[in-house]
Amino acid sequence: MRIIYVIVKLLTLPGAMTHAFFEHMSCRICKILVEDARTVRADEMLSHIEHELVKRRGASFDICFIPFIFNLFFGIAVLCSGSVAILYLGSFKNALLWFLFYMGISLLTNLFPQMEDVMMLKENIYNGKTNIAVKIIVAPFFAVLYIGAQLERFGLTLITSVGFAFALPYILGLFVPRLYDFIMSV
Amino acid sequence: MAEENKSPENEIPENKSSENESSVHDEMEELARIFREELSKSKEEAEKAENETKSDIANGIDALNGGYEVEGYAVTMGEKTNAEPEEMCECCGERPRGTERDPNSPFCKECAAIMEKYPYDFKGILMLIAVLGTLFVSLITFVQLAPIFSNVYRGKAAYNDKKLYSALSYYSEAESYAIENEISLDFKNLRRNEILLFYEIGDDQWVSNSFQNPAFLCALTLIENTYDVEKIGDKKISEIFNNITKARANIFMLGTYESDAETEEDYNRLMAKYESLIGKKIYISDVKNFDSSTVHDELSDGYKPSDGDIAVDYDEGWVRLFQFDLAERKNKTDDMALYIKKAADASTDYEVYSDILFAQFSFDAENYEQAKTLIERIGERNSESVIYHYLLAKLNRLENKNYSAAKEICLTGLETAAASYKSYDLIAYAGSVLSMEKALNLIMLKDYSGAYASAEEAVSYQNDFYGSTSPYARDLFAILALATNNKEKYDDLASAVAANVEENGEEYDFSSYVYDYKNNKISLEEIVQSGYFDVL
């Protein structure tokens, strides 16, 4: 499984490097000590950086969520044109569109934190000291991050991101035509 | 000590007297005293040495602690005396662990300060710049694609809702935008959607007029331009291609046998000929060029099929429709009923196309039950179809005599066309067909002024759509001008017709119904019921 994981990470290197960068950025924001910040490496730490164990609740959430949300936003924004043009409209012969498609997939494949960070988040949030309201609010985010981290361990996020690429035109279709009409009317 | 007492100096000879024994005793006592004194001296010295050692160790520890005094980490002698040995920083291994924020940190303060500001990996920065550049390019590309995507998305939704004209409108807008903005991407899925759409529309005069071809031929052209027809590789498109090719080959070949069949003998011979074609093969040597040199059947004299030919069967459904058409032209009522039933039983492989023709034939054969089934099928395929609204109104007028319902259906059809299609083309086409039908129903409802207005609309729409007026619309308009005492309008029409007759011949004159009505030989209702104006 580790080999598959590393192969998937290497196949989606741009996204892995970007995730590592955002993880480092969130460490800086949360003043978490970084031990090794290399973004390119051929082991299971590819797409992550080595940092100290996070014992603060907020920092623990941020270190998982900030790279996730940045990669997600960038991934969708980069993927939308490739996905729409290639998968929905069927323009298969344009290299630029394929490049955009690949970049989007690579960003979306590397969304999730490593399992240790998610378990640390669980330990920090779901203990006796945390307010029940916080636990409820964080629950859906935690669920997404936990499931994503589990999938990422087996390299399955590559499949989910390709699946998402197929679904993206239909998601965009819910609001892009209305948005386009609105812009045209203004 | 025992060795010392046995030394030669202290030995006593055995042959001495009791005095000597007493002196020995004294001497022994003296030796014991000396021994006790020496022993106590040794003990004292040992204790003293032990105390000195302990003192030296304690002093040494104090001296060591004093050498590591660091700012913020000063430890008093008294505190250190009982503390456990200190753990060192995991990073440098020289300074004790712990920071101000986290005393249990495995790192020292200096290392923690450095690690908090650990520099970003240069490769990561470069990748972020690349991603940002890609993001920018992607957004620009998406802004260009958004209008095309929006129209195709809506077109697909309309297609799924069986609103085929709306779908065609959206696809046309997407195509126009791509051409205007010189977006030369080859949108294969858009082509595929258009092929499915044209295939579903089948044939409609509106499409024929707008695209210079029936819809199914538009689909065929798109297939030929988008796919390699020898190996299409798409099951659905392949099926469509086969069905269109088969329908086209059937219509073409059956058309070659068509004749006036003036005598009864000719009629019977032609009917038998059509019958004999069922089960025979048609060969197409060049699917892109459909003419008598490329399409042959088994009965064609001297034609030998080659390996590259596409072979299709004669479709019984098409044969029966051609037989019906011949029977209708020869006014053979029994045969009409027979062949319309046979056509219904056989059906064609391309019902979308044949149903419109078949429904009209069913009206001609006064088989309203069959017409109703076919109309429902046409409506299910395309709820916006002008033909569907026209045939449904006609069914209500002819079978149910429900003229109000028929008029409402015409209005619905006109509203649907206005709402669903952004181009004036469909509105004009819908107006030219449905306004005529509406006028006929208004006549039956005795609303002659309404019927006049409706006929005027039909004439206007026909001029817009075809560039001329059909003789049927013109004649109905003239009759209604007379019915509403609009003499001026009738005179205008009559003078235009007279000029046309003078220029082009008698066939451009008014029909006899106009003159008969003018001479009070026929009523308006009788004219409607004659079926003369029941044409598309």
mmCIF file with all atom_site columns, N, CA and C in Angstrom, chain A residues 14 17-18 21-22 24-25 28 31 33-35 37-39 74 77-78 81 84 87-91 94 100 169-170 173 177 180-181, chain B residues 101-102 107 112 115-121 123-124 127-128 131-132 134-135 138 145 147 149-150 153-154 156 185-190:
data_model
loop_
_atom_site.group_PDB
_atom_site.id
_atom_site.type_symbol
_atom_site.label_atom_id
_atom_site.label_alt_id
_atom_site.label_comp_id
_atom_site.label_asym_id
_atom_site.label_entity_id
_atom_site.label_seq_id
_atom_site.pdbx_PDB_ins_code
_atom_site.Cartn_x
_atom_site.Cartn_y
_atom_site.Cartn_z
_atom_site.occupancy
_atom_site.B_iso_or_equiv
_atom_site.pdbx_formal_charge
_atom_site.auth_seq_id
_atom_site.auth_comp_id
_atom_site.auth_asym_id
_atom_site.auth_atom_id
_atom_site.pdbx_PDB_model_num
ATOM 1   N N  . PRO A 1 14  ? 2.726   17.904 -8.683  1.00 0.00 ? 14  PRO A N  1
ATOM 2   C CA . PRO A 1 14  ? 2.438   19.340 -8.477  1.00 0.00 ? 14  PRO A CA 1
ATOM 3   C C  . PRO A 1 14  ? 1.465   19.576 -7.317  1.00 0.00 ? 14  PRO A C  1
ATOM 4   N N  . MET A 1 17  ? 3.260   18.820 -3.942  1.00 0.00 ? 17  MET A N  1
ATOM 5   C CA . MET A 1 17  ? 4.172   19.906 -3.536  1.00 0.00 ? 17  MET A CA 1
ATOM 6   C C  . MET A 1 17  ? 3.385   21.102 -3.035  1.00 0.00 ? 17  MET A C  1
ATOM 7   N N  . THR A 1 18  ? 2.280   21.393 -3.715  1.00 0.00 ? 18  THR A N  1
ATOM 8   C CA . THR A 1 18  ? 1.470   22.549 -3.304  1.00 0.00 ? 18  THR A CA 1
ATOM 9   C C  . THR A 1 18  ? 0.856   22.298 -1.923  1.00 0.00 ? 18  THR A C  1
ATOM 10  N N  . PHE A 1 21  ? 3.445   22.804 0.645   1.00 0.00 ? 21  PHE A N  1
ATOM 11  C CA . PHE A 1 21  ? 3.697   24.238 0.831   1.00 0.00 ? 21  PHE A CA 1
ATOM 12  C C  . PHE A 1 21  ? 2.627   24.863 1.741   1.00 0.00 ? 21  PHE A C  1
ATOM 13  N N  . PHE A 1 22  ? 1.367   24.517 1.463   1.00 0.00 ? 22  PHE A N  1
ATOM 14  C CA . PHE A 1 22  ? 0.288   25.101 2.279   1.00 0.00 ? 22  PHE A CA 1
ATOM 15  C C  . PHE A 1 22  ? 0.328   24.568 3.720   1.00 0.00 ? 22  PHE A C  1
ATOM 16  N N  . HIS A 1 24  ? 3.054   23.827 5.279   1.00 0.00 ? 24  HIS A N  1
ATOM 17  C CA . HIS A 1 24  ? 4.131   24.618 5.894   1.00 0.00 ? 24  HIS A CA 1
ATOM 18  C C  . HIS A 1 24  ? 3.613   26.019 6.242   1.00 0.00 ? 24  HIS A C  1
ATOM 19  N N  . MET A 1 25  ? 2.847   26.583 5.329   1.00 0.00 ? 25  MET A N  1
ATOM 20  C CA . MET A 1 25  ? 2.306   27.926 5.552   1.00 0.00 ? 25  MET A CA 1
ATOM 21  C C  . MET A 1 25  ? 1.410   27.935 6.795   1.00 0.00 ? 25  MET A C  1
ATOM 22  N N  . ARG A 1 28  ? 3.437   27.893 9.859   1.00 0.00 ? 28  ARG A N  1
ATOM 23  C CA . ARG A 1 28  ? 3.959   29.232 10.157  1.00 0.00 ? 28  ARG A CA 1
ATOM 24  C C  . ARG A 1 28  ? 2.897   30.095 10.837  1.00 0.00 ? 28  ARG A C  1
ATOM 25  N N  . LYS A 1 31  ? 2.358   28.972 14.315  1.00 0.00 ? 31  LYS A N  1
ATOM 26  C CA . LYS A 1 31  ? 3.601   28.897 15.097  1.00 0.00 ? 31  LYS A CA 1
ATOM 27  C C  . LYS A 1 31  ? 3.885   27.463 15.560  1.00 0.00 ? 31  LYS A C  1
ATOM 28  N N  . LEU A 1 33  ? 6.269   24.179 15.232  1.00 0.00 ? 33  LEU A N  1
ATOM 29  C CA . LEU A 1 33  ? 7.674   23.964 14.889  1.00 0.00 ? 33  LEU A CA 1
ATOM 30  C C  . LEU A 1 33  ? 7.797   22.954 13.748  1.00 0.00 ? 33  LEU A C  1
ATOM 31  N N  . VAL A 1 34  ? 8.542   23.351 12.725  1.00 0.00 ? 34  VAL A N  1
ATOM 32  C CA . VAL A 1 34  ? 8.733   22.503 11.547  1.00 0.00 ? 34  VAL A CA 1
ATOM 33  C C  . VAL A 1 34  ? 10.105  21.853 11.625  1.00 0.00 ? 34  VAL A C  1
ATOM 34  N N  . GLU A 1 35  ? 10.125  20.548 11.409  1.00 0.00 ? 35  GLU A N  1
ATOM 35  C CA . GLU A 1 35  ? 11.393  19.829 11.514  1.00 0.00 ? 35  GLU A CA 1
ATOM 36  C C  . GLU A 1 35  ? 12.023  19.578 10.157  1.00 0.00 ? 35  GLU A C  1
ATOM 37  N N  . ALA A 1 37  ? 11.034  20.590 5.964   1.00 0.00 ? 37  ALA A N  1
ATOM 38  C CA . ALA A 1 37  ? 10.037  21.224 5.079   1.00 0.00 ? 37  ALA A CA 1
ATOM 39  C C  . ALA A 1 37  ? 10.272  20.901 3.615   1.00 0.00 ? 37  ALA A C  1
ATOM 40  N N  . ARG A 1 38  ? 10.917  19.818 3.307   1.00 0.00 ? 38  ARG A N  1
ATOM 41  C CA . ARG A 1 38  ? 11.162  19.468 1.902   1.00 0.00 ? 38  ARG A CA 1
ATOM 42  C C  . ARG A 1 38  ? 9.837   19.125 1.224   1.00 0.00 ? 38  ARG A C  1
ATOM 43  N N  . THR A 1 39  ? 9.604   19.662 0.058   1.00 0.00 ? 39  THR A N  1
ATOM 44  C CA . THR A 1 39  ? 8.346   19.387 -0.644  1.00 0.00 ? 39  THR A CA 1
ATOM 45  C C  . THR A 1 39  ? 8.486   18.231 -1.625  1.00 0.00 ? 39  THR A C  1
ATOM 46  N N  . PHE A 1 74  ? -8.016  25.835 -5.242  1.00 0.00 ? 74  PHE A N  1
ATOM 47  C CA . PHE A 1 74  ? -7.147  25.906 -6.425  1.00 0.00 ? 74  PHE A CA 1
ATOM 48  C C  . PHE A 1 74  ? -7.462  24.762 -7.391  1.00 0.00 ? 74  PHE A C  1
ATOM 49  N N  . ALA A 1 77  ? -10.727 25.418 -9.238  1.00 0.00 ? 77  ALA A N  1
ATOM 50  C CA . ALA A 1 77  ? -10.558 26.539 -10.174 1.00 0.00 ? 77  ALA A CA 1
ATOM 51  C C  . ALA A 1 77  ? -9.732  26.129 -11.397 1.00 0.00 ? 77  ALA A C  1
ATOM 52  N N  . VAL A 1 78  ? -8.711  25.302 -11.165 1.00 0.00 ? 78  VAL A N  1
ATOM 53  C CA . VAL A 1 78  ? -7.856  24.864 -12.287 1.00 0.00 ? 78  VAL A CA 1
ATOM 54  C C  . VAL A 1 78  ? -8.571  23.787 -13.108 1.00 0.00 ? 78  VAL A C  1
ATOM 55  N N  . SER A 1 81  ? -12.063 24.414 -16.150 1.00 0.00 ? 81  SER A N  1
ATOM 56  C CA . SER A 1 81  ? -11.999 24.603 -17.607 1.00 0.00 ? 81  SER A CA 1
ATOM 57  C C  . SER A 1 81  ? -11.655 23.293 -18.319 1.00 0.00 ? 81  SER A C  1
ATOM 58  N N  . VAL A 1 84  ? -14.728 20.879 -18.036 1.00 0.00 ? 84  VAL A N  1
ATOM 59  C CA . VAL A 1 84  ? -15.853 21.292 -18.892 1.00 0.00 ? 84  VAL A CA 1
ATOM 60  C C  . VAL A 1 84  ? -15.518 21.055 -20.366 1.00 0.00 ? 84  VAL A C  1
ATOM 61  N N  . LEU A 1 87  ? -14.335 16.795 -20.698 1.00 0.00 ? 87  LEU A N  1
ATOM 62  C CA . LEU A 1 87  ? -15.320 15.767 -20.334 1.00 0.00 ? 87  LEU A CA 1
ATOM 63  C C  . LEU A 1 87  ? -16.740 16.135 -20.756 1.00 0.00 ? 87  LEU A C  1
ATOM 64  N N  . TYR A 1 88  ? -17.068 17.427 -20.740 1.00 0.00 ? 88  TYR A N  1
ATOM 65  C CA . TYR A 1 88  ? -18.456 17.795 -21.047 1.00 0.00 ? 88  TYR A CA 1
ATOM 66  C C  . TYR A 1 88  ? -18.639 18.146 -22.519 1.00 0.00 ? 88  TYR A C  1
ATOM 67  N N  . LEU A 1 89  ? -17.703 18.958 -23.040 1.00 0.00 ? 89  LEU A N  1
ATOM 68  C CA . LEU A 1 89  ? -17.870 19.383 -24.441 1.00 0.00 ? 89  LEU A CA 1
ATOM 69  C C  . LEU A 1 89  ? -17.139 18.460 -25.417 1.00 0.00 ? 89  LEU A C  1
ATOM 70  N N  . GLY A 1 90  ? -16.208 17.683 -24.897 1.00 0.00 ? 90  GLY A N  1
ATOM 71  C CA . GLY A 1 90  ? -15.545 16.693 -25.744 1.00 0.00 ? 90  GLY A CA 1
ATOM 72  C C  . GLY A 1 90  ? -14.439 17.234 -26.623 1.00 0.00 ? 90  GLY A C  1
ATOM 73  N N  . SER A 1 91  ? -13.699 18.211 -26.091 1.00 0.00 ? 91  SER A N  1
ATOM 74  C CA . SER A 1 91  ? -12.550 18.728 -26.848 1.00 0.00 ? 91  SER A CA 1
ATOM 75  C C  . SER A 1 91  ? -11.304 17.955 -26.417 1.00 0.00 ? 91  SER A C  1
ATOM 76  N N  . ASN A 1 94  ? -6.773  19.292 -27.421 1.00 0.00 ? 94  ASN A N  1
ATOM 77  C CA . ASN A 1 94  ? -6.071  20.505 -27.018 1.00 0.00 ? 94  ASN A CA 1
ATOM 78  C C  . ASN A 1 94  ? -5.154  20.210 -25.828 1.00 0.00 ? 94  ASN A C  1
ATOM 79  N N  . LEU A 1 100 ? -4.332  21.577 -17.950 1.00 0.00 ? 100 LEU A N  1
ATOM 80  C CA . LEU A 1 100 ? -5.173  22.136 -16.887 1.00 0.00 ? 100 LEU A CA 1
ATOM 81  C C  . LEU A 1 100 ? -5.920  21.013 -16.155 1.00 0.00 ? 100 LEU A C  1
ATOM 82  N N  . PRO A 1 169 ? -18.731 19.434 -14.115 1.00 0.00 ? 169 PRO A N  1
ATOM 83  C CA . PRO A 1 169 ? -19.566 20.207 -15.052 1.00 0.00 ? 169 PRO A CA 1
ATOM 84  C C  . PRO A 1 169 ? -21.023 20.281 -14.623 1.00 0.00 ? 169 PRO A C  1
ATOM 85  N N  . TYR A 1 170 ? -21.503 19.198 -14.027 1.00 0.00 ? 170 TYR A N  1
ATOM 86  C CA . TYR A 1 170 ? -22.908 19.183 -13.602 1.00 0.00 ? 170 TYR A CA 1
ATOM 87  C C  . TYR A 1 170 ? -23.115 20.064 -12.370 1.00 0.00 ? 170 TYR A C  1
ATOM 88  N N  . GLY A 1 173 ? -22.976 23.507 -13.701 1.00 0.00 ? 173 GLY A N  1
ATOM 89  C CA . GLY A 1 173 ? -24.211 23.779 -14.452 1.00 0.00 ? 173 GLY A CA 1
ATOM 90  C C  . GLY A 1 173 ? -25.339 24.300 -13.587 1.00 0.00 ? 173 GLY A C  1
ATOM 91  N N  . PRO A 1 177 ? -24.757 28.900 -15.723 1.00 0.00 ? 177 PRO A N  1
ATOM 92  C CA . PRO A 1 177 ? -25.656 29.520 -16.712 1.00 0.00 ? 177 PRO A CA 1
ATOM 93  C C  . PRO A 1 177 ? -26.411 30.724 -16.153 1.00 0.00 ? 177 PRO A C  1
ATOM 94  N N  . TYR A 1 180 ? -23.946 33.561 -15.763 1.00 0.00 ? 180 TYR A N  1
ATOM 95  C CA . TYR A 1 180 ? -23.655 34.120 -17.086 1.00 0.00 ? 180 TYR A CA 1
ATOM 96  C C  . TYR A 1 180 ? -24.791 35.049 -17.537 1.00 0.00 ? 180 TYR A C  1
ATOM 97  N N  . ASP A 1 181 ? -26.033 34.605 -17.353 1.00 0.00 ? 181 ASP A N  1
ATOM 98  C CA . ASP A 1 181 ? -27.191 35.442 -17.711 1.00 0.00 ? 181 ASP A CA 1
ATOM 99  C C  . ASP A 1 181 ? -27.186 36.732 -16.913 1.00 0.00 ? 181 ASP A C  1
ATOM 100 N N  . ARG B 2 101 ? 6.431   28.833 25.691  1.00 0.00 ? 101 ARG B N  1
ATOM 101 C CA . ARG B 2 101 ? 5.040   28.463 25.391  1.00 0.00 ? 101 ARG B CA 1
ATOM 102 C C  . ARG B 2 101 ? 4.765   27.005 25.781  1.00 0.00 ? 101 ARG B C  1
ATOM 103 N N  . ASP B 2 102 ? 5.746   26.169 25.550  1.00 0.00 ? 102 ASP B N  1
ATOM 104 C CA . ASP B 2 102 ? 5.556   24.747 25.835  1.00 0.00 ? 102 ASP B CA 1
ATOM 105 C C  . ASP B 2 102 ? 6.767   24.219 26.611  1.00 0.00 ? 102 ASP B C  1
ATOM 106 N N  . PHE B 2 107 ? 12.324  20.619 22.214  1.00 0.00 ? 107 PHE B N  1
ATOM 107 C CA . PHE B 2 107 ? 13.353  21.499 21.665  1.00 0.00 ? 107 PHE B CA 1
ATOM 108 C C  . PHE B 2 107 ? 13.673  22.643 22.641  1.00 0.00 ? 107 PHE B C  1
ATOM 109 N N  . ALA B 2 112 ? 13.741  26.162 18.823  1.00 0.00 ? 112 ALA B N  1
ATOM 110 C CA . ALA B 2 112 ? 12.308  26.378 18.561  1.00 0.00 ? 112 ALA B CA 1
ATOM 111 C C  . ALA B 2 112 ? 12.102  27.656 17.769  1.00 0.00 ? 112 ALA B C  1
ATOM 112 N N  . MET B 2 115 ? 12.993  26.899 14.252  1.00 0.00 ? 115 MET B N  1
ATOM 113 C CA . MET B 2 115 ? 12.027  25.974 13.620  1.00 0.00 ? 115 MET B CA 1
ATOM 114 C C  . MET B 2 115 ? 10.668  26.630 13.372  1.00 0.00 ? 115 MET B C  1
ATOM 115 N N  . GLU B 2 116 ? 10.345  27.588 14.163  1.00 0.00 ? 116 GLU B N  1
ATOM 116 C CA . GLU B 2 116 ? 9.080   28.314 13.950  1.00 0.00 ? 116 GLU B CA 1
ATOM 117 C C  . GLU B 2 116 ? 9.110   29.084 12.641  1.00 0.00 ? 116 GLU B C  1
ATOM 118 N N  . LYS B 2 117 ? 10.298  29.517 12.276  1.00 0.00 ? 117 LYS B N  1
ATOM 119 C CA . LYS B 2 117 ? 10.457  30.288 11.025  1.00 0.00 ? 117 LYS B CA 1
ATOM 120 C C  . LYS B 2 117 ? 11.250  29.472 10.016  1.00 0.00 ? 117 LYS B C  1
ATOM 121 N N  . TYR B 2 118 ? 11.008  28.201 9.996   1.00 0.00 ? 118 TYR B N  1
ATOM 122 C CA . TYR B 2 118 ? 11.739  27.306 9.077   1.00 0.00 ? 118 TYR B CA 1
ATOM 123 C C  . TYR B 2 118 ? 11.522  27.818 7.649   1.00 0.00 ? 118 TYR B C  1
ATOM 124 N N  . PRO B 2 119 ? 12.552  28.052 6.869   1.00 0.00 ? 119 PRO B N  1
ATOM 125 C CA . PRO B 2 119 ? 12.356  28.650 5.540   1.00 0.00 ? 119 PRO B CA 1
ATOM 126 C C  . PRO B 2 119 ? 11.581  27.722 4.599   1.00 0.00 ? 119 PRO B C  1
ATOM 127 N N  . TYR B 2 120 ? 10.765  28.336 3.727   1.00 0.00 ? 120 TYR B N  1
ATOM 128 C CA . TYR B 2 120 ? 10.001  27.551 2.747   1.00 0.00 ? 120 TYR B CA 1
ATOM 129 C C  . TYR B 2 120 ? 10.941  26.888 1.760   1.00 0.00 ? 120 TYR B C  1
ATOM 130 N N  . ASP B 2 121 ? 10.540  25.705 1.316   1.00 0.00 ? 121 ASP B N  1
ATOM 131 C CA . ASP B 2 121 ? 11.321  24.991 0.301   1.00 0.00 ? 121 ASP B CA 1
ATOM 132 C C  . ASP B 2 121 ? 11.185  25.755 -1.025  1.00 0.00 ? 121 ASP B C  1
ATOM 133 N N  . LYS B 2 123 ? 11.562  24.796 -4.012  1.00 0.00 ? 123 LYS B N  1
ATOM 134 C CA . LYS B 2 123 ? 10.791  24.064 -5.036  1.00 0.00 ? 123 LYS B CA 1
ATOM 135 C C  . LYS B 2 123 ? 9.289   24.256 -4.801  1.00 0.00 ? 123 LYS B C  1
ATOM 136 N N  . GLY B 2 124 ? 8.925   24.305 -3.529  1.00 0.00 ? 124 GLY B N  1
ATOM 137 C CA . GLY B 2 124 ? 7.517   24.526 -3.181  1.00 0.00 ? 124 GLY B CA 1
ATOM 138 C C  . GLY B 2 124 ? 7.049   25.897 -3.635  1.00 0.00 ? 124 GLY B C  1
ATOM 139 N N  . MET B 2 127 ? 6.587   25.821 -7.345  1.00 0.00 ? 127 MET B N  1
ATOM 140 C CA . MET B 2 127 ? 5.361   25.100 -7.711  1.00 0.00 ? 127 MET B CA 1
ATOM 141 C C  . MET B 2 127 ? 4.133   25.950 -7.443  1.00 0.00 ? 127 MET B C  1
ATOM 142 N N  . LEU B 2 128 ? 4.161   26.701 -6.342  1.00 0.00 ? 128 LEU B N  1
ATOM 143 C CA . LEU B 2 128 ? 3.016   27.566 -6.032  1.00 0.00 ? 128 LEU B CA 1
ATOM 144 C C  . LEU B 2 128 ? 2.842   28.625 -7.122  1.00 0.00 ? 128 LEU B C  1
ATOM 145 N N  . VAL B 2 131 ? 1.347   26.962 -10.052 1.00 0.00 ? 131 VAL B N  1
ATOM 146 C CA . VAL B 2 131 ? -0.088  26.688 -9.824  1.00 0.00 ? 131 VAL B CA 1
ATOM 147 C C  . VAL B 2 131 ? -0.899  27.977 -9.981  1.00 0.00 ? 131 VAL B C  1
ATOM 148 N N  . LEU B 2 132 ? -0.363  29.066 -9.467  1.00 0.00 ? 132 LEU B N  1
ATOM 149 C CA . LEU B 2 132 ? -1.078  30.345 -9.597  1.00 0.00 ? 132 LEU B CA 1
ATOM 150 C C  . LEU B 2 132 ? -1.203  30.749 -11.068 1.00 0.00 ? 132 LEU B C  1
ATOM 151 N N  . THR B 2 134 ? -1.202  28.654 -13.600 1.00 0.00 ? 134 THR B N  1
ATOM 152 C CA . THR B 2 134 ? -2.180  27.724 -14.182 1.00 0.00 ? 134 THR B CA 1
ATOM 153 C C  . THR B 2 134 ? -3.600  28.148 -13.839 1.00 0.00 ? 134 THR B C  1
ATOM 154 N N  . LEU B 2 135 ? -3.757  28.592 -12.605 1.00 0.00 ? 135 LEU B N  1
ATOM 155 C CA . LEU B 2 135 ? -5.075  29.048 -12.144 1.00 0.00 ? 135 LEU B CA 1
ATOM 156 C C  . LEU B 2 135 ? -5.556  30.223 -12.990 1.00 0.00 ? 135 LEU B C  1
ATOM 157 N N  . SER B 2 138 ? -6.458  28.988 -16.407 1.00 0.00 ? 138 SER B N  1
ATOM 158 C CA . SER B 2 138 ? -7.705  28.221 -16.326 1.00 0.00 ? 138 SER B CA 1
ATOM 159 C C  . SER B 2 138 ? -8.914  29.143 -16.234 1.00 0.00 ? 138 SER B C  1
ATOM 160 N N  . LEU B 2 145 ? -15.096 29.833 -22.177 1.00 0.00 ? 145 LEU B N  1
ATOM 161 C CA . LEU B 2 145 ? -15.947 28.663 -22.415 1.00 0.00 ? 145 LEU B CA 1
ATOM 162 C C  . LEU B 2 145 ? -17.331 28.793 -21.778 1.00 0.00 ? 145 LEU B C  1
ATOM 163 N N  . PRO B 2 147 ? -19.974 30.836 -21.863 1.00 0.00 ? 147 PRO B N  1
ATOM 164 C CA . PRO B 2 147 ? -21.194 30.966 -22.672 1.00 0.00 ? 147 PRO B CA 1
ATOM 165 C C  . PRO B 2 147 ? -21.515 29.684 -23.449 1.00 0.00 ? 147 PRO B C  1
ATOM 166 N N  . PHE B 2 149 ? -20.548 26.618 -22.602 1.00 0.00 ? 149 PHE B N  1
ATOM 167 C CA . PHE B 2 149 ? -20.956 25.626 -21.601 1.00 0.00 ? 149 PHE B CA 1
ATOM 168 C C  . PHE B 2 149 ? -22.402 25.872 -21.140 1.00 0.00 ? 149 PHE B C  1
ATOM 169 N N  . SER B 2 150 ? -22.717 27.129 -20.863 1.00 0.00 ? 150 SER B N  1
ATOM 170 C CA . SER B 2 150 ? -24.070 27.464 -20.372 1.00 0.00 ? 150 SER B CA 1
ATOM 171 C C  . SER B 2 150 ? -25.124 27.034 -21.381 1.00 0.00 ? 150 SER B C  1
ATOM 172 N N  . TYR B 2 153 ? -25.219 23.195 -21.701 1.00 0.00 ? 153 TYR B N  1
ATOM 173 C CA . TYR B 2 153 ? -25.826 22.607 -20.500 1.00 0.00 ? 153 TYR B CA 1
ATOM 174 C C  . TYR B 2 153 ? -27.348 22.752 -20.552 1.00 0.00 ? 153 TYR B C  1
ATOM 175 N N  . ARG B 2 154 ? -27.800 23.936 -20.910 1.00 0.00 ? 154 ARG B N  1
ATOM 176 C CA . ARG B 2 154 ? -29.247 24.165 -20.985 1.00 0.00 ? 154 ARG B CA 1
ATOM 177 C C  . ARG B 2 154 ? -29.870 23.379 -22.144 1.00 0.00 ? 154 ARG B C  1
ATOM 178 N N  . LYS B 2 156 ? -28.839 20.523 -23.227 1.00 0.00 ? 156 LYS B N  1
ATOM 179 C CA . LYS B 2 156 ? -28.930 19.123 -22.810 1.00 0.00 ? 156 LYS B CA 1
ATOM 180 C C  . LYS B 2 156 ? -30.117 18.927 -21.864 1.00 0.00 ? 156 LYS B C  1
ATOM 181 N N  . LEU B 2 185 ? -11.997 25.075 -30.798 1.00 0.00 ? 185 LEU B N  1
ATOM 182 C CA . LEU B 2 185 ? -11.897 23.759 -30.152 1.00 0.00 ? 185 LEU B CA 1
ATOM 183 C C  . LEU B 2 185 ? -12.910 22.809 -30.778 1.00 0.00 ? 185 LEU B C  1
ATOM 184 N N  . ASP B 2 186 ? -12.488 21.579 -30.910 1.00 0.00 ? 186 ASP B N  1
ATOM 185 C CA . ASP B 2 186 ? -13.348 20.584 -31.533 1.00 0.00 ? 186 ASP B CA 1
ATOM 186 C C  . ASP B 2 186 ? -14.207 19.935 -30.447 1.00 0.00 ? 186 ASP B C  1
ATOM 187 N N  . PHE B 2 187 ? -15.434 20.445 -30.282 1.00 0.00 ? 187 PHE B N  1
ATOM 188 C CA . PHE B 2 187 ? -16.296 19.960 -29.203 1.00 0.00 ? 187 PHE B CA 1
ATOM 189 C C  . PHE B 2 187 ? -17.071 18.727 -29.680 1.00 0.00 ? 187 PHE B C  1
ATOM 190 N N  . LYS B 2 188 ? -16.451 17.571 -29.493 1.00 0.00 ? 188 LYS B N  1
ATOM 191 C CA . LYS B 2 188 ? -17.043 16.336 -30.024 1.00 0.00 ? 188 LYS B CA 1
ATOM 192 C C  . LYS B 2 188 ? -18.373 15.998 -29.331 1.00 0.00 ? 188 LYS B C  1
ATOM 193 N N  . ASN B 2 189 ? -18.452 16.257 -28.036 1.00 0.00 ? 189 ASN B N  1
ATOM 194 C CA . ASN B 2 189 ? -19.692 15.929 -27.312 1.00 0.00 ? 189 ASN B CA 1
ATOM 195 C C  . ASN B 2 189 ? -20.834 16.843 -27.716 1.00 0.00 ? 189 ASN B C  1
ATOM 196 N N  . LEU B 2 190 ? -20.508 18.097 -28.068 1.00 0.00 ? 190 LEU B N  1
ATOM 197 C CA . LEU B 2 190 ? -21.544 19.019 -28.564 1.00 0.00 ? 190 LEU B CA 1
ATOM 198 C C  . LEU B 2 190 ? -22.096 18.492 -29.885 1.00 0.00 ? 190 LEU B C  1
#
